[in-house]
Short mmCIF file of C-alpha atoms in Angstrom, two decimals:
data_model
loop_
_atom_site.label_atom_id
_atom_site.label_comp_id
_atom_site.label_asym_id
_atom_site.label_seq_id
_atom_site.Cartn_x
_atom_site.Cartn_y
_atom_site.Cartn_z
CA MET A 20 12.41 -22.94 -2.21
CA CYS A 21 14.90 -21.26 -4.54
CA ILE A 22 13.82 -20.97 -8.15
CA ARG A 23 16.47 -22.98 -9.93
CA ASP A 24 14.79 -23.08 -13.35
CA SER A 25 15.32 -19.31 -13.71
CA ARG A 26 18.35 -20.08 -15.83
CA GLN A 27 16.30 -21.69 -18.59
CA THR A 28 15.68 -19.71 -21.79
CA ASP A 29 12.01 -18.97 -21.17
CA ALA A 30 12.27 -19.14 -17.38
CA PRO A 31 12.37 -15.49 -16.19
CA ASP A 32 8.63 -14.91 -16.55
CA ARG A 33 7.87 -18.14 -14.71
CA ALA A 34 10.57 -17.36 -12.14
CA PHE A 35 9.15 -13.94 -11.36
CA ALA A 36 5.64 -15.42 -11.16
CA LYS A 37 6.77 -18.17 -8.79
CA LEU A 38 8.71 -15.73 -6.62
CA LYS A 39 5.75 -13.33 -6.49
CA GLN A 40 3.46 -16.17 -5.50
CA ALA A 41 5.87 -17.35 -2.78
CA LEU A 42 6.34 -13.84 -1.42
CA GLU A 43 2.57 -13.31 -1.24
CA LYS A 44 2.09 -16.64 0.50
CA ILE A 45 4.91 -16.80 3.06
CA GLY A 46 7.11 -13.74 2.42
CA ASN A 47 5.81 -12.05 5.56
CA ASN A 48 6.82 -15.00 7.73
CA PRO A 49 10.24 -14.22 9.30
CA GLN A 50 10.99 -17.94 9.60
CA ALA A 51 10.65 -18.53 5.86
CA THR A 52 14.14 -18.91 4.40
CA GLY A 53 15.73 -18.80 0.98
CA PHE A 54 14.12 -15.62 -0.32
CA SER A 55 17.32 -13.61 -0.46
CA ASP A 56 19.00 -16.11 -2.79
CA CYS A 57 15.90 -16.42 -4.94
CA ILE A 58 15.61 -12.68 -5.37
CA GLN A 59 19.33 -12.29 -6.12
CA GLU A 60 19.16 -14.95 -8.83
CA LEU A 61 16.96 -12.60 -10.84
CA SER A 62 18.90 -9.39 -10.13
CA ASN A 63 20.41 -9.16 -13.62
CA HIS A 64 17.08 -9.36 -15.41
CA PRO A 65 15.73 -6.10 -16.98
CA ARG A 66 12.46 -6.52 -15.08
CA TYR A 67 14.17 -6.80 -11.70
CA THR A 68 13.82 -3.17 -10.57
CA THR A 69 10.21 -3.03 -11.68
CA PHE A 70 9.53 -6.27 -9.82
CA LEU A 71 11.01 -4.87 -6.60
CA ASN A 72 9.07 -1.62 -6.89
CA ASP A 73 5.78 -3.38 -7.64
CA THR A 74 6.26 -5.80 -4.75
CA LEU A 75 7.12 -2.96 -2.38
CA GLN A 76 3.92 -1.15 -3.35
CA THR A 77 1.86 -4.13 -2.24
CA ALA A 78 3.84 -4.80 0.94
CA ASN A 79 2.04 -2.28 3.14
CA ASP A 80 1.25 -3.66 6.61
CA HIS A 81 3.57 -6.59 5.88
CA PRO A 82 6.82 -5.54 7.61
CA THR A 83 8.77 -8.75 7.03
CA LEU A 84 7.97 -8.81 3.33
CA GLU A 85 8.74 -5.10 3.04
CA SER A 86 12.09 -5.54 4.79
CA ARG A 87 13.06 -8.33 2.38
CA ILE A 88 12.38 -6.10 -0.62
CA LYS A 89 14.19 -3.15 0.94
CA LEU A 90 17.25 -5.32 1.54
CA ALA A 91 17.15 -6.49 -2.09
CA THR A 92 17.00 -2.84 -3.17
CA ALA A 93 19.95 -1.97 -0.94
CA ARG A 94 22.00 -4.81 -2.37
CA GLN A 95 21.11 -3.69 -5.89
CA LEU A 96 22.38 -0.18 -5.09
CA GLN A 97 25.58 -1.60 -3.59
CA ALA A 98 26.19 -3.60 -6.77
CA ALA A 99 25.61 -0.41 -8.79
CA LYS A 100 28.42 1.28 -6.78
CA LYS A 101 26.04 3.45 -4.81
CA PRO A 102 27.12 2.49 -1.29
CA TYR A 103 25.75 5.60 0.44
CA GLN A 104 22.20 5.05 -0.85
CA SER A 105 22.48 1.38 0.07
CA GLU A 106 23.63 2.21 3.59
CA VAL A 107 20.78 4.68 4.10
CA ILE A 108 18.20 1.98 3.33
CA ILE A 109 19.81 -0.59 5.62
CA LEU A 110 20.19 1.80 8.54
CA ASP A 111 16.61 2.98 8.10
CA MET A 112 15.50 -0.62 8.57
CA ALA A 113 17.05 -0.59 12.06
CA SER A 114 14.56 1.97 13.30
CA ARG A 115 11.62 1.28 11.01
CA TYR A 116 10.92 -2.34 11.95
CA GLU A 117 10.61 -4.39 15.09
CA ARG A 118 13.49 -6.87 15.29
CA SER A 119 10.94 -9.66 15.72
CA ASP A 120 9.63 -8.87 12.23
CA LEU A 121 13.01 -9.11 10.53
CA PRO A 122 14.07 -12.33 8.80
CA GLU A 123 17.58 -13.69 9.23
CA GLU A 124 19.07 -11.95 6.19
CA CYS A 125 17.85 -8.54 7.35
CA LEU A 126 19.07 -9.04 10.92
CA ALA A 127 22.46 -9.99 9.48
CA HIS A 128 22.86 -7.03 7.13
CA VAL A 129 21.44 -4.46 9.53
CA GLY A 130 23.43 -5.76 12.49
CA LEU A 131 26.71 -5.78 10.58
CA LYS A 132 26.14 -2.30 9.18
CA LEU A 133 25.49 -1.02 12.70
CA ALA A 134 28.71 -2.68 13.86
CA GLU A 135 30.61 -1.00 11.03
CA ILE A 136 29.43 2.45 12.15
CA HIS A 137 30.18 1.73 15.82
CA SER A 138 26.53 1.69 16.88
CA GLU A 139 25.67 0.26 20.29
CA GLN A 140 22.55 -1.26 18.70
CA ALA A 141 24.59 -3.73 16.67
CA ASN A 142 24.56 -6.52 19.24
CA ASP A 143 20.78 -6.34 19.57
CA PHE A 144 20.44 -7.43 15.95
CA LEU A 145 23.40 -9.82 15.85
CA ASP A 146 22.38 -11.53 19.09
CA ASP A 147 18.84 -11.91 17.76
CA LEU A 148 20.22 -13.50 14.61
CA LEU A 149 22.13 -16.17 16.54
CA ILE A 150 19.36 -16.82 19.07
CA ARG A 151 16.42 -17.00 16.68
CA TYR A 152 18.30 -18.65 13.81
CA PRO A 153 21.01 -20.85 15.41
CA ASN A 154 21.63 -22.74 12.16
CA SER A 155 21.50 -19.71 9.88
CA GLU A 156 23.84 -19.40 6.93
CA TYR A 157 24.18 -15.75 7.99
CA LYS A 158 25.99 -16.54 11.25
CA PRO A 159 29.32 -15.28 9.82
CA PHE A 160 27.77 -11.80 9.64
CA ALA A 161 27.45 -11.88 13.44
CA HIS A 162 30.95 -13.28 13.88
CA TYR A 163 32.44 -10.51 11.77
CA GLY A 164 30.35 -7.86 13.52
CA TYR A 165 31.55 -9.08 16.93
CA ALA A 166 35.13 -9.12 15.62
CA LEU A 167 34.88 -5.49 14.53
CA GLN A 168 33.66 -4.49 17.97
CA ALA A 169 36.45 -6.40 19.73
CA GLU A 170 39.05 -4.88 17.41
CA ARG A 171 37.87 -1.37 18.27
CA LYS A 172 38.45 -2.25 21.94
CA ASN A 173 42.00 -3.37 21.06
CA ASP A 174 41.11 -6.89 22.18
CA SER A 175 43.23 -8.85 19.72
CA LEU A 176 42.57 -12.30 21.18
CA THR A 177 38.79 -11.90 21.09
CA THR A 178 38.96 -10.42 17.60
CA LEU A 179 40.92 -13.42 16.33
CA ALA A 180 38.58 -15.83 18.10
CA TRP A 181 35.56 -14.41 16.23
CA LEU A 182 37.43 -14.24 12.92
CA ASP A 183 38.50 -17.88 13.27
CA LEU A 184 34.81 -18.84 13.11
CA ILE A 185 34.54 -17.44 9.57
CA SER A 186 35.52 -20.40 7.39
CA PRO A 187 36.53 -20.43 3.70
CA SER A 188 33.04 -21.75 2.93
CA SER A 189 31.83 -18.19 3.60
CA TYR A 190 33.83 -16.80 0.67
CA GLN A 191 30.67 -15.44 -0.98
CA ALA A 192 29.89 -13.19 1.98
CA PRO A 193 30.42 -9.52 1.04
CA PHE A 194 32.87 -9.01 3.90
CA TYR A 195 34.92 -12.20 3.51
CA LEU A 196 38.09 -10.57 2.19
CA ASP A 197 37.76 -7.70 4.67
CA ALA A 198 37.65 -10.30 7.43
CA LEU A 199 40.79 -11.95 6.07
CA LEU A 200 42.59 -8.61 5.89
CA LEU A 201 41.58 -7.79 9.45
CA LYS A 202 42.84 -11.18 10.61
CA GLY A 203 46.15 -10.57 8.85
CA ASP A 204 46.48 -7.14 10.47
CA ILE A 205 45.73 -8.48 13.95
CA LEU A 206 48.23 -11.33 13.52
CA LEU A 207 50.81 -8.80 12.37
CA LYS A 208 50.07 -6.63 15.38
CA THR A 209 50.58 -9.60 17.73
CA GLY A 210 53.89 -10.55 16.10
CA GLU A 211 52.63 -13.57 14.15
CA HIS A 212 54.38 -12.48 10.96
CA LEU A 213 54.39 -15.87 9.24
CA GLN A 214 50.65 -16.44 9.70
CA ALA A 215 49.88 -12.87 8.64
CA THR A 216 52.00 -13.29 5.52
CA GLU A 217 50.18 -16.51 4.60
CA ILE A 218 46.83 -14.73 4.82
CA TYR A 219 47.95 -11.79 2.68
CA GLN A 220 49.44 -14.15 0.10
CA SER A 221 46.22 -16.16 0.00
CA ILE A 222 44.30 -13.02 -0.97
CA LEU A 223 46.73 -12.29 -3.82
CA ALA A 224 46.17 -15.82 -5.10
CA LEU A 225 42.41 -15.31 -5.44
CA ARG A 226 41.66 -14.44 -9.05
CA TRP A 227 38.26 -13.00 -8.12
CA ALA A 228 39.62 -10.64 -5.44
CA ARG A 229 39.17 -6.95 -6.24
CA GLY A 230 42.09 -4.64 -6.81
CA LEU A 231 41.54 -2.81 -3.52
CA HIS A 232 41.81 -6.02 -1.52
CA LYS A 233 44.93 -7.08 -3.39
CA ALA A 234 46.55 -3.68 -2.94
CA THR A 235 45.72 -3.78 0.77
CA ALA A 236 47.17 -7.29 1.04
CA LEU A 237 50.39 -6.04 -0.60
CA SER A 238 50.49 -3.24 1.98
CA GLY A 239 50.21 -5.86 4.72
CA LEU A 240 53.07 -7.85 3.18
CA ALA A 241 55.20 -4.70 2.97
CA ASN A 242 54.54 -3.92 6.63
CA SER A 243 55.32 -7.49 7.63
CA SER A 244 58.63 -7.42 5.76
CA ALA A 245 59.61 -4.04 7.24
CA LEU A 246 58.86 -5.25 10.77
CA GLN A 247 61.25 -8.14 10.14
CA ASP A 248 63.94 -5.74 8.83
CA LYS A 249 63.53 -7.09 5.31
CA ASN A 250 63.58 -3.60 3.84
CA GLU A 251 64.45 -4.54 0.26
CA GLU A 252 61.52 -6.98 0.21
CA ALA A 253 59.21 -4.35 1.71
CA ILE A 254 60.21 -1.88 -1.01
CA ILE A 255 59.29 -4.38 -3.72
CA TYR A 256 55.81 -4.81 -2.25
CA HIS A 257 55.34 -1.05 -2.00
CA GLN A 258 56.44 -0.59 -5.60
CA ARG A 259 53.90 -3.16 -6.73
CA ILE A 260 51.15 -1.14 -5.03
CA TYR A 261 51.79 2.19 -6.75
CA THR A 262 52.69 0.52 -10.04
CA LEU A 263 49.85 -2.00 -10.32
CA TYR A 264 47.15 -0.22 -8.32
CA PRO A 265 47.66 3.55 -8.76
CA ALA A 266 43.90 4.19 -8.64
CA TYR A 267 43.90 3.68 -4.87
CA GLU A 268 45.46 7.02 -4.03
CA LYS A 269 45.82 6.58 -0.28
CA LEU A 270 47.53 3.20 -0.58
CA ALA A 271 49.68 4.40 -3.48
CA SER A 272 50.83 7.57 -1.69
CA ASN A 273 51.56 5.61 1.50
CA SER A 274 53.74 3.27 -0.53
CA TYR A 275 55.63 6.09 -2.25
CA LEU A 276 56.40 7.59 1.15
CA ALA A 277 57.40 4.27 2.70
CA SER A 278 59.56 3.33 -0.31
CA ALA A 279 61.49 6.61 -0.18
CA GLN A 280 62.04 6.26 3.56
CA LEU A 281 63.20 2.65 3.22
CA PHE A 282 65.58 3.51 0.37
CA LEU A 283 67.23 6.06 2.65
CA GLU A 284 67.42 3.51 5.47
CA ILE A 285 69.30 1.03 3.28
CA GLY A 286 71.66 3.73 2.03
CA ASP A 287 70.27 4.21 -1.47
CA PRO A 288 69.55 7.97 -1.76
CA THR A 289 69.55 7.77 -5.57
CA SER A 290 66.53 5.48 -5.59
CA ALA A 291 64.93 7.54 -2.82
CA GLU A 292 65.30 10.69 -4.92
CA ARG A 293 63.88 8.96 -7.99
CA THR A 294 60.89 7.70 -5.99
CA CYS A 295 60.19 11.18 -4.60
CA ARG A 296 60.43 12.79 -8.03
CA ASP A 297 58.07 10.18 -9.49
CA PHE A 298 55.50 11.03 -6.82
CA LEU A 299 55.86 14.81 -7.00
CA LYS A 300 55.52 15.03 -10.78
CA GLN A 301 52.00 13.52 -10.68
CA GLU A 302 49.36 16.25 -10.51
CA ARG A 303 46.88 13.97 -8.75
CA PHE A 304 49.09 14.01 -5.66
CA ALA A 305 49.35 17.82 -5.47
CA ALA A 306 46.92 17.99 -2.53
CA ASN A 307 47.91 14.65 -1.02
CA GLU A 308 48.55 14.44 2.71
CA HIS A 309 52.10 13.16 2.08
CA TYR A 310 53.11 15.81 -0.47
CA LEU A 311 55.11 18.00 1.94
CA LYS A 312 56.71 14.97 3.61
CA ILE A 313 57.91 13.65 0.28
CA GLN A 314 59.18 17.10 -0.70
CA ALA A 315 61.26 17.05 2.48
CA LEU A 316 62.47 13.52 1.73
CA LEU A 317 63.54 14.66 -1.74
CA LYS A 318 65.75 17.37 -0.22
CA LYS A 319 67.10 14.93 2.34
CA SER A 320 67.94 12.33 -0.31
CA GLN A 321 69.69 14.99 -2.43
CA THR A 322 71.98 15.88 0.46
CA GLN A 323 73.02 12.24 0.66
CA LEU A 324 73.73 11.73 -3.04
CA PRO A 325 77.33 10.79 -3.77
CA THR A 326 79.39 13.67 -5.11
CA LEU A 327 81.25 13.09 -8.32
CA SER A 328 85.00 13.47 -8.11
CA PRO A 329 86.39 16.14 -10.47
CA PRO A 330 88.08 14.73 -13.54
CA GLN A 331 91.82 14.16 -13.20
CA PRO A 332 94.02 16.41 -15.32
#
């Protein structure tokens, strides 16, 4: 039932009218599908926020319809880089509505958010999703939610089993790259370095991947190389992190620290000293958790610097 003509020049008014009509007619039916995509197709239109607010005002005593609009509002806030406000709305839905009133998209988003915050309620929503909507396009939300729970129990095999169910066709899911990174980390933890490396490299090859995901993938590659005693290779990956993605302070500072340590391990105190000085001269790292460690590494590297022989008379 998605409104495909919304891309036409004069289509937005007709698209909003059609969507409003559909919402009024079957929007309160949890089994009605396709609303989430239809609503998202119009999310860039100037009237979108007004449309959501107006629809919400008329959704009293219609819990399914209201939950659909609240989810759309939460996704709008997430896109506007307001994750806290988005999370508040989604978590509120967990207690505000009966699960039987929630459509598949709401069960998916609420259940996954609960899994992310370690809530014991998560499975109630994710199980409902799979039982009531066995052919739902939102099944990967449940698979990822179950994987997160297994990972927190240090159950690597079960974690990988759930992650293996998330196929590349789910690349538009908001958690897809996070799932790939988790899979890479678990494979690394279980000694499957080659498979982990392939996953991290695949993320770097995605032009649409965000900087944070690429920086995290580089960190995984650095860890993989270090575990295989490929220290020079690990250093290169770490350098790419703090050079290309300095905005991610935690990842950048971790890489400065690791690079300095690895330079000392391979007997290159000169490069270790230079790395430490580069870190310490940046004011943004003054309160960083690694500041004192890198200060100590600077002193250690200086004690290992080669001494120059005095000139011969």
